[in-house]
């Protein structure tokens, strides 16, 4: 079987890819072992650097910061999805006076660094808290990207979907919201979930604009218990928290992608069998 963009790898190519994967994995393991040994020689794994985690109050402080991270990500995700739908609708407008300015604004939002957007919101709106500055910047930036993903999903749909909606009496906006958007969401769901992972990681930028979230709580905790002795252990625990959340969402995204691919393949197979009969 040959794809449009590439040939399906043969036995030799599969063996070569497997060997390269094993070599890459061994190199990564060697680097991790070297890093762990270096840290051990410097005393970073000494039990005296980790005894603070026997105190429930330490975990309470870190979990309080983690809750703020999750709250920021959740609110920003909901707003980003709503803004993405609005951006997609405006971007696909039949009126040039709406479509062209929307395109310019979207390119501006996509090209502007998220941190600068957070700082701009704080400077332009002095009454806004750090929490809402972070949430607003993440919502606008990721909403612009999600909007383009939704637009691509709608454009990829057969024109008959929209025409069928108009034929049964739906208005153009109703056809877009009730027929095209649900299908575009299902098609682009893995990409949207992957963008949510990026959004979650970008919440760490809130530390720079003064948001009291996980990193800020960890920094304050290290200053209180002894930065020189405990900062590395606190940093590693915070890193593990972020990794667990991000890897969980990434796993969900991969499962959705596999499920979507299976669904598409099954639909294509069913259509082929129907055509043959």
PDB file of N, CA and C in Angstrom, residues 62-133:
ATOM      1  N   UNK A  62       2.232  23.093  48.320  1.00  0.00           N
ATOM      2  CA  UNK A  62       2.435  22.775  46.904  1.00  0.00           C
ATOM      3  C   UNK A  62       1.119  22.453  46.204  1.00  0.00           C
ATOM      4  N   UNK A  63       0.251  21.722  46.871  1.00  0.00           N
ATOM      5  CA  UNK A  63      -1.041  21.389  46.273  1.00  0.00           C
ATOM      6  C   UNK A  63      -1.912  22.625  46.120  1.00  0.00           C
ATOM      7  N   UNK A  64      -1.766  23.585  47.034  1.00  0.00           N
ATOM      8  CA  UNK A  64      -2.509  24.839  46.885  1.00  0.00           C
ATOM      9  C   UNK A  64      -2.075  25.569  45.622  1.00  0.00           C
ATOM     10  N   UNK A  65      -0.778  25.574  45.355  1.00  0.00           N
ATOM     11  CA  UNK A  65      -0.289  26.180  44.115  1.00  0.00           C
ATOM     12  C   UNK A  65      -0.727  25.403  42.891  1.00  0.00           C
ATOM     13  N   UNK A  66      -0.766  24.067  43.013  1.00  0.00           N
ATOM     14  CA  UNK A  66      -1.208  23.244  41.884  1.00  0.00           C
ATOM     15  C   UNK A  66      -2.677  23.502  41.564  1.00  0.00           C
ATOM     16  N   UNK A  67      -3.486  23.715  42.592  1.00  0.00           N
ATOM     17  CA  UNK A  67      -4.902  24.009  42.372  1.00  0.00           C
ATOM     18  C   UNK A  67      -5.062  25.304  41.581  1.00  0.00           C
ATOM     19  N   UNK A  68      -4.255  26.308  41.895  1.00  0.00           N
ATOM     20  CA  UNK A  68      -4.313  27.571  41.148  1.00  0.00           C
ATOM     21  C   UNK A  68      -3.938  27.339  39.686  1.00  0.00           C
ATOM     22  N   UNK A  69      -2.932  26.505  39.449  1.00  0.00           N
ATOM     23  CA  UNK A  69      -2.536  26.178  38.070  1.00  0.00           C
ATOM     24  C   UNK A  69      -3.699  25.532  37.319  1.00  0.00           C
ATOM     25  N   UNK A  70      -4.343  24.555  37.957  1.00  0.00           N
ATOM     26  CA  UNK A  70      -5.451  23.864  37.311  1.00  0.00           C
ATOM     27  C   UNK A  70      -6.643  24.795  37.091  1.00  0.00           C
ATOM     28  N   UNK A  71      -6.893  25.685  38.047  1.00  0.00           N
ATOM     29  CA  UNK A  71      -7.970  26.657  37.867  1.00  0.00           C
ATOM     30  C   UNK A  71      -7.689  27.575  36.691  1.00  0.00           C
ATOM     31  N   UNK A  72      -6.450  28.072  36.615  1.00  0.00           N
ATOM     32  CA  UNK A  72      -6.071  28.947  35.504  1.00  0.00           C
ATOM     33  C   UNK A  72      -6.220  28.226  34.175  1.00  0.00           C
ATOM     34  N   UNK A  73      -5.744  26.983  34.122  1.00  0.00           N
ATOM     35  CA  UNK A  73      -5.806  26.223  32.875  1.00  0.00           C
ATOM     36  C   UNK A  73      -7.249  25.920  32.480  1.00  0.00           C
ATOM     37  N   UNK A  74      -8.083  25.581  33.467  1.00  0.00           N
ATOM     38  CA  UNK A  74      -9.471  25.240  33.171  1.00  0.00           C
ATOM     39  C   UNK A  74     -10.238  26.448  32.634  1.00  0.00           C
ATOM     40  N   UNK A  75     -10.128  27.578  33.325  1.00  0.00           N
ATOM     41  CA  UNK A  75     -10.839  28.783  32.883  1.00  0.00           C
ATOM     42  C   UNK A  75     -10.313  29.236  31.522  1.00  0.00           C
ATOM     43  N   UNK A  76      -8.991  29.219  31.342  1.00  0.00           N
ATOM     44  CA  UNK A  76      -8.409  29.638  30.068  1.00  0.00           C
ATOM     45  C   UNK A  76      -8.822  28.695  28.940  1.00  0.00           C
ATOM     46  N   UNK A  77      -8.945  27.403  29.229  1.00  0.00           N
ATOM     47  CA  UNK A  77      -9.352  26.446  28.195  1.00  0.00           C
ATOM     48  C   UNK A  77     -10.783  26.708  27.732  1.00  0.00           C
ATOM     49  N   UNK A  78     -11.681  26.921  28.688  1.00  0.00           N
ATOM     50  CA  UNK A  78     -13.080  27.197  28.324  1.00  0.00           C
ATOM     51  C   UNK A  78     -13.166  28.472  27.492  1.00  0.00           C
ATOM     52  N   UNK A  79     -12.481  29.529  27.926  1.00  0.00           N
ATOM     53  CA  UNK A  79     -12.507  30.786  27.180  1.00  0.00           C
ATOM     54  C   UNK A  79     -11.843  30.641  25.817  1.00  0.00           C
ATOM     55  N   UNK A  80     -10.762  29.864  25.749  1.00  0.00           N
ATOM     56  CA  UNK A  80     -10.072  29.664  24.474  1.00  0.00           C
ATOM     57  C   UNK A  80     -10.968  28.933  23.475  1.00  0.00           C
ATOM     58  N   UNK A  81     -11.729  27.935  23.944  1.00  0.00           N
ATOM     59  CA  UNK A  81     -12.643  27.223  23.052  1.00  0.00           C
ATOM     60  C   UNK A  81     -13.741  28.148  22.538  1.00  0.00           C
ATOM     61  N   UNK A  82     -14.283  28.974  23.425  1.00  0.00           N
ATOM     62  CA  UNK A  82     -15.324  29.920  22.998  1.00  0.00           C
ATOM     63  C   UNK A  82     -14.763  30.948  22.023  1.00  0.00           C
ATOM     64  N   UNK A  83     -13.598  31.505  22.356  1.00  0.00           N
ATOM     65  CA  UNK A  83     -12.977  32.470  21.443  1.00  0.00           C
ATOM     66  C   UNK A  83     -12.592  31.816  20.127  1.00  0.00           C
ATOM     67  N   UNK A  84     -12.152  30.558  20.187  1.00  0.00           N
ATOM     68  CA  UNK A  84     -11.804  29.860  18.961  1.00  0.00           C
ATOM     69  C   UNK A  84     -12.992  29.738  18.025  1.00  0.00           C
ATOM     70  N   UNK A  85     -14.161  29.449  18.576  1.00  0.00           N
ATOM     71  CA  UNK A  85     -15.365  29.373  17.750  1.00  0.00           C
ATOM     72  C   UNK A  85     -15.699  30.730  17.150  1.00  0.00           C
ATOM     73  N   UNK A  86     -15.576  31.793  17.955  1.00  0.00           N
ATOM     74  CA  UNK A  86     -15.871  33.143  17.453  1.00  0.00           C
ATOM     75  C   UNK A  86     -14.875  33.529  16.361  1.00  0.00           C
ATOM     76  N   UNK A  87     -13.583  33.279  16.616  1.00  0.00           N
ATOM     77  CA  UNK A  87     -12.570  33.605  15.615  1.00  0.00           C
ATOM     78  C   UNK A  87     -12.805  32.833  14.320  1.00  0.00           C
ATOM     79  N   UNK A  88     -13.158  31.543  14.449  1.00  0.00           N
ATOM     80  CA  UNK A  88     -13.400  30.735  13.252  1.00  0.00           C
ATOM     81  C   UNK A  88     -14.595  31.270  12.467  1.00  0.00           C
ATOM     82  N   UNK A  89     -15.660  31.655  13.164  1.00  0.00           N
ATOM     83  CA  UNK A  89     -16.826  32.203  12.481  1.00  0.00           C
ATOM     84  C   UNK A  89     -16.490  33.498  11.753  1.00  0.00           C
ATOM     85  N   UNK A  90     -15.788  34.394  12.431  1.00  0.00           N
ATOM     86  CA  UNK A  90     -15.423  35.663  11.797  1.00  0.00           C
ATOM     87  C   UNK A  90     -14.444  35.459  10.650  1.00  0.00           C
ATOM     88  N   UNK A  91     -13.528  34.499  10.828  1.00  0.00           N
ATOM     89  CA  UNK A  91     -12.511  34.230   9.793  1.00  0.00           C
ATOM     90  C   UNK A  91     -13.143  33.654   8.530  1.00  0.00           C
ATOM     91  N   UNK A  92     -14.263  32.954   8.661  1.00  0.00           N
ATOM     92  CA  UNK A  92     -14.928  32.362   7.501  1.00  0.00           C
ATOM     93  C   UNK A  92     -16.102  33.205   7.006  1.00  0.00           C
ATOM     94  N   UNK A  93     -16.206  34.423   7.483  1.00  0.00           N
ATOM     95  CA  UNK A  93     -17.306  35.290   7.059  1.00  0.00           C
ATOM     96  C   UNK A  93     -17.218  35.571   5.562  1.00  0.00           C
ATOM     97  N   UNK A  94     -18.371  35.705   4.945  1.00  0.00           N
ATOM     98  CA  UNK A  94     -18.408  36.009   3.515  1.00  0.00           C
ATOM     99  C   UNK A  94     -18.158  37.487   3.239  1.00  0.00           C
ATOM    100  N   UNK A  95     -18.134  38.314   4.272  1.00  0.00           N
ATOM    101  CA  UNK A  95     -17.914  39.749   4.123  1.00  0.00           C
ATOM    102  C   UNK A  95     -16.428  40.063   4.308  1.00  0.00           C
ATOM    103  N   UNK A  96     -15.826  40.689   3.332  1.00  0.00           N
ATOM    104  CA  UNK A  96     -14.401  41.019   3.415  1.00  0.00           C
ATOM    105  C   UNK A  96     -14.121  41.989   4.559  1.00  0.00           C
ATOM    106  N   UNK A  97     -15.084  42.875   4.862  1.00  0.00           N
ATOM    107  CA  UNK A  97     -14.881  43.855   5.926  1.00  0.00           C
ATOM    108  C   UNK A  97     -14.753  43.180   7.294  1.00  0.00           C
ATOM    109  N   UNK A  98     -15.252  41.965   7.424  1.00  0.00           N
ATOM    110  CA  UNK A  98     -15.120  41.205   8.670  1.00  0.00           C
ATOM    111  C   UNK A  98     -13.959  40.221   8.584  1.00  0.00           C
ATOM    112  N   UNK A  99     -13.842  39.549   7.448  1.00  0.00           N
ATOM    113  CA  UNK A  99     -12.841  38.486   7.312  1.00  0.00           C
ATOM    114  C   UNK A  99     -11.412  39.023   7.340  1.00  0.00           C
ATOM    115  N   UNK A 100     -11.137  40.101   6.629  1.00  0.00           N
ATOM    116  CA  UNK A 100      -9.761  40.606   6.533  1.00  0.00           C
ATOM    117  C   UNK A 100      -9.268  41.161   7.871  1.00  0.00           C
ATOM    118  N   UNK A 101     -10.024  42.047   8.567  1.00  0.00           N
ATOM    119  CA  UNK A 101      -9.545  42.502   9.894  1.00  0.00           C
ATOM    120  C   UNK A 101      -9.367  41.356  10.890  1.00  0.00           C
ATOM    121  N   UNK A 102     -10.266  40.362  10.827  1.00  0.00           N
ATOM    122  CA  UNK A 102     -10.125  39.213  11.727  1.00  0.00           C
ATOM    123  C   UNK A 102      -8.834  38.459  11.447  1.00  0.00           C
ATOM    124  N   UNK A 103      -8.501  38.295  10.179  1.00  0.00           N
ATOM    125  CA  UNK A 103      -7.253  37.612   9.825  1.00  0.00           C
ATOM    126  C   UNK A 103      -6.048  38.357  10.370  1.00  0.00           C
ATOM    127  N   UNK A 104      -6.062  39.684  10.260  1.00  0.00           N
ATOM    128  CA  UNK A 104      -4.942  40.490  10.764  1.00  0.00           C
ATOM    129  C   UNK A 104      -4.819  40.358  12.281  1.00  0.00           C
ATOM    130  N   UNK A 105      -5.964  40.424  12.972  1.00  0.00           N
ATOM    131  CA  UNK A 105      -5.948  40.309  14.430  1.00  0.00           C
ATOM    132  C   UNK A 105      -5.463  38.919  14.857  1.00  0.00           C
ATOM    133  N   UNK A 106      -5.905  37.888  14.161  1.00  0.00           N
ATOM    134  CA  UNK A 106      -5.481  36.539  14.497  1.00  0.00           C
ATOM    135  C   UNK A 106      -3.979  36.356  14.301  1.00  0.00           C
ATOM    136  N   UNK A 107      -3.450  36.864  13.213  1.00  0.00           N
ATOM    137  CA  UNK A 107      -2.007  36.757  12.983  1.00  0.00           C
ATOM    138  C   UNK A 107      -1.226  37.519  14.050  1.00  0.00           C
ATOM    139  N   UNK A 108      -1.783  38.636  14.514  1.00  0.00           N
ATOM    140  CA  UNK A 108      -1.128  39.405  15.579  1.00  0.00           C
ATOM    141  C   UNK A 108      -1.111  38.613  16.881  1.00  0.00           C
ATOM    142  N   UNK A 109      -2.246  38.028  17.227  1.00  0.00           N
ATOM    143  CA  UNK A 109      -2.321  37.246  18.465  1.00  0.00           C
ATOM    144  C   UNK A 109      -1.425  36.013  18.399  1.00  0.00           C
ATOM    145  N   UNK A 110      -1.388  35.349  17.257  1.00  0.00           N
ATOM    146  CA  UNK A 110      -0.574  34.151  17.120  1.00  0.00           C
ATOM    147  C   UNK A 110       0.917  34.463  17.140  1.00  0.00           C
ATOM    148  N   UNK A 111       1.287  35.647  16.676  1.00  0.00           N
ATOM    149  CA  UNK A 111       2.704  36.010  16.618  1.00  0.00           C
ATOM    150  C   UNK A 111       3.222  36.676  17.877  1.00  0.00           C
ATOM    151  N   UNK A 112       2.329  37.114  18.767  1.00  0.00           N
ATOM    152  CA  UNK A 112       2.736  37.802  19.985  1.00  0.00           C
ATOM    153  C   UNK A 112       3.064  36.790  21.081  1.00  0.00           C
ATOM    154  N   UNK A 113       4.233  36.877  21.709  1.00  0.00           N
ATOM    155  CA  UNK A 113       4.552  35.952  22.813  1.00  0.00           C
ATOM    156  C   UNK A 113       3.539  36.070  23.943  1.00  0.00           C
ATOM    157  N   UNK A 114       3.226  34.938  24.552  1.00  0.00           N
ATOM    158  CA  UNK A 114       2.208  34.914  25.606  1.00  0.00           C
ATOM    159  C   UNK A 114       2.633  35.764  26.793  1.00  0.00           C
ATOM    160  N   UNK A 115       3.909  35.728  27.138  1.00  0.00           N
ATOM    161  CA  UNK A 115       4.374  36.504  28.286  1.00  0.00           C
ATOM    162  C   UNK A 115       4.194  37.991  28.048  1.00  0.00           C
ATOM    163  N   UNK A 116       4.522  38.458  26.850  1.00  0.00           N
ATOM    164  CA  UNK A 116       4.324  39.881  26.543  1.00  0.00           C
ATOM    165  C   UNK A 116       2.843  40.254  26.590  1.00  0.00           C
ATOM    166  N   UNK A 117       1.986  39.310  26.193  1.00  0.00           N
ATOM    167  CA  UNK A 117       0.551  39.575  26.261  1.00  0.00           C
ATOM    168  C   UNK A 117       0.087  39.700  27.709  1.00  0.00           C
ATOM    169  N   UNK A 118       0.641  38.863  28.587  1.00  0.00           N
ATOM    170  CA  UNK A 118       0.303  38.971  30.014  1.00  0.00           C
ATOM    171  C   UNK A 118       0.745  40.324  30.564  1.00  0.00           C
ATOM    172  N   UNK A 119       1.967  40.722  30.240  1.00  0.00           N
ATOM    173  CA  UNK A 119       2.483  42.005  30.717  1.00  0.00           C
ATOM    174  C   UNK A 119       1.681  43.168  30.143  1.00  0.00           C
ATOM    175  N   UNK A 120       1.286  43.065  28.886  1.00  0.00           N
ATOM    176  CA  UNK A 120       0.493  44.122  28.266  1.00  0.00           C
ATOM    177  C   UNK A 120      -0.850  44.279  28.973  1.00  0.00           C
ATOM    178  N   UNK A 121      -1.494  43.168  29.303  1.00  0.00           N
ATOM    179  CA  UNK A 121      -2.786  43.232  29.982  1.00  0.00           C
ATOM    180  C   UNK A 121      -2.633  43.891  31.353  1.00  0.00           C
ATOM    181  N   UNK A 122      -1.574  43.559  32.065  1.00  0.00           N
ATOM    182  CA  UNK A 122      -1.347  44.164  33.377  1.00  0.00           C
ATOM    183  C   UNK A 122      -1.086  45.659  33.266  1.00  0.00           C
ATOM    184  N   UNK A 123      -0.351  46.065  32.226  1.00  0.00           N
ATOM    185  CA  UNK A 123      -0.035  47.480  32.060  1.00  0.00           C
ATOM    186  C   UNK A 123      -1.228  48.275  31.529  1.00  0.00           C
ATOM    187  N   UNK A 124      -1.982  47.678  30.614  1.00  0.00           N
ATOM    188  CA  UNK A 124      -3.107  48.390  30.006  1.00  0.00           C
ATOM    189  C   UNK A 124      -4.311  48.453  30.935  1.00  0.00           C
ATOM    190  N   UNK A 125      -4.450  47.443  31.792  1.00  0.00           N
ATOM    191  CA  UNK A 125      -5.592  47.390  32.715  1.00  0.00           C
ATOM    192  C   UNK A 125      -5.062  47.202  34.133  1.00  0.00           C
ATOM    193  N   UNK A 126      -4.708  48.306  34.801  1.00  0.00           N
ATOM    194  CA  UNK A 126      -4.064  48.206  36.122  1.00  0.00           C
ATOM    195  C   UNK A 126      -4.908  47.482  37.170  1.00  0.00           C
ATOM    196  N   UNK A 127      -6.228  47.479  37.023  1.00  0.00           N
ATOM    197  CA  UNK A 127      -7.075  46.835  38.015  1.00  0.00           C
ATOM    198  C   UNK A 127      -7.183  45.334  37.868  1.00  0.00           C
ATOM    199  N   UNK A 128      -6.618  44.796  36.796  1.00  0.00           N
ATOM    200  CA  UNK A 128      -6.714  43.352  36.557  1.00  0.00           C
ATOM    201  C   UNK A 128      -5.709  42.616  37.435  1.00  0.00           C
ATOM    202  N   UNK A 129      -6.141  41.524  38.046  1.00  0.00           N
ATOM    203  CA  UNK A 129      -5.243  40.726  38.888  1.00  0.00           C
ATOM    204  C   UNK A 129      -4.314  39.891  38.018  1.00  0.00           C
ATOM    205  N   UNK A 130      -3.278  39.364  38.639  1.00  0.00           N
ATOM    206  CA  UNK A 130      -2.335  38.512  37.908  1.00  0.00           C
ATOM    207  C   UNK A 130      -3.028  37.259  37.386  1.00  0.00           C
ATOM    208  N   UNK A 131      -3.966  36.723  38.169  1.00  0.00           N
ATOM    209  CA  UNK A 131      -4.693  35.529  37.740  1.00  0.00           C
ATOM    210  C   UNK A 131      -5.408  35.770  36.427  1.00  0.00           C
ATOM    211  N   UNK A 132      -6.157  36.876  36.341  1.00  0.00           N
ATOM    212  CA  UNK A 132      -6.926  37.138  35.127  1.00  0.00           C
ATOM    213  C   UNK A 132      -6.040  37.612  33.982  1.00  0.00           C
ATOM    214  N   UNK A 133      -4.911  38.202  34.288  1.00  0.00           N
ATOM    215  CA  UNK A 133      -3.967  38.544  33.220  1.00  0.00           C
ATOM    216  C   UNK A 133      -3.432  37.276  32.559  1.00  0.00           C
TER     217      UNK A 133
END
